[in-house]
Amino acid sequence: MIVDEAEPATAEANRFYTHEFMAELARVLRPEGVVCFSLCAYGDFIGEELARLVAVTHRTLQEVFPHALLVPGY
C-alpha cells in the first residue's frame, strides 16, 4: 500500500498518521504486504521538532506492525 498524503502538519492530515489509521491499514493488508509513505524530507540533520515527529510516528508504527523501518532521505 502506498499512502500518498500530506505530511502531518494539520489536523486534517494528522489523521493519516494515527494509531487507528495504521491499524486499519494493517487489518486490510495481506500478511506479506508492505505499507509505504513519505513523512518529511530530511538528509543528514534532524532538528528537535522533526525528531519528535519521526519518533512518535516510528513508535506508532511499531505498535501496529511487526516490522517498521524508517529510511531517511529525500
Coordinates of C-alpha atoms in Angstrom, one line a residue:
M1 CA 0.0 0.0 0.0
I2 CA 1.2 3.5 -0.8
V3 CA -0.2 6.2 1.4
D4 CA 0.1 9.4 -0.7
E5 CA -1.0 12.1 1.8
A6 CA 0.4 15.3 3.0
E7 CA 2.8 15.2 6.0
P8 CA 1.1 15.6 9.4
A9 CA 1.2 19.3 9.7
T10 CA -2.5 20.0 10.0
A11 CA -5.4 18.4 11.9
E12 CA -6.8 17.2 8.6
A13 CA -3.5 15.5 7.5
N14 CA -2.7 14.1 11.0
R15 CA -5.5 11.5 10.8
F16 CA -3.4 9.6 8.3
Y17 CA -0.6 9.1 10.8
T18 CA -2.7 7.9 13.8
H19 CA -2.7 4.5 15.5
E20 CA -6.3 4.0 14.4
F21 CA -5.5 4.7 10.7
M22 CA -2.4 2.4 10.8
A23 CA -4.4 -0.3 12.5
E24 CA -7.0 -0.1 9.7
L25 CA -4.2 -0.5 7.1
A26 CA -2.8 -3.5 9.0
R27 CA -6.3 -5.0 9.1
V28 CA -6.7 -5.0 5.3
L29 CA -3.1 -5.6 4.4
R30 CA -2.0 -9.1 3.3
P31 CA 0.4 -10.9 5.6
E32 CA 3.3 -10.3 3.2
G33 CA 2.1 -6.7 2.4
V34 CA 4.1 -3.5 2.8
V35 CA 2.9 0.0 3.7
C36 CA 4.9 2.9 2.3
F37 CA 4.6 6.6 2.9
S38 CA 6.7 9.7 3.0
L39 CA 6.9 11.6 6.2
C40 CA 9.2 14.5 5.6
A41 CA 12.3 15.1 3.5
Y42 CA 15.5 15.3 5.5
G43 CA 19.0 14.4 4.7
D44 CA 21.7 14.4 7.4
F45 CA 20.3 16.7 10.0
I46 CA 17.1 16.4 12.1
G47 CA 16.0 19.3 14.2
E48 CA 14.2 18.8 17.5
E49 CA 10.7 19.2 16.2
L50 CA 11.3 16.8 13.3
A51 CA 13.0 14.4 15.7
R52 CA 9.8 14.3 17.8
L53 CA 7.6 13.8 14.8
V54 CA 9.8 10.9 13.5
A55 CA 10.0 9.3 16.9
V56 CA 6.2 9.4 17.6
T57 CA 5.5 8.1 14.1
H58 CA 8.0 5.3 14.5
R59 CA 6.5 4.3 17.8
T60 CA 3.0 4.3 16.3
L61 CA 4.2 2.0 13.5
Q62 CA 5.9 -0.3 16.0
E63 CA 2.7 -0.6 18.0
V64 CA 0.7 -1.7 14.9
F65 CA 3.1 -3.6 12.6
P66 CA 5.6 -6.4 13.4
H67 CA 8.3 -4.6 11.4
A68 CA 8.8 -0.9 11.0
L69 CA 11.6 0.7 9.1
L70 CA 12.2 4.4 8.6
V71 CA 14.6 5.4 5.8
P72 CA 16.0 8.9 5.8
G73 CA 16.4 10.9 2.6
Y74 CA 14.6 13.0 0.0

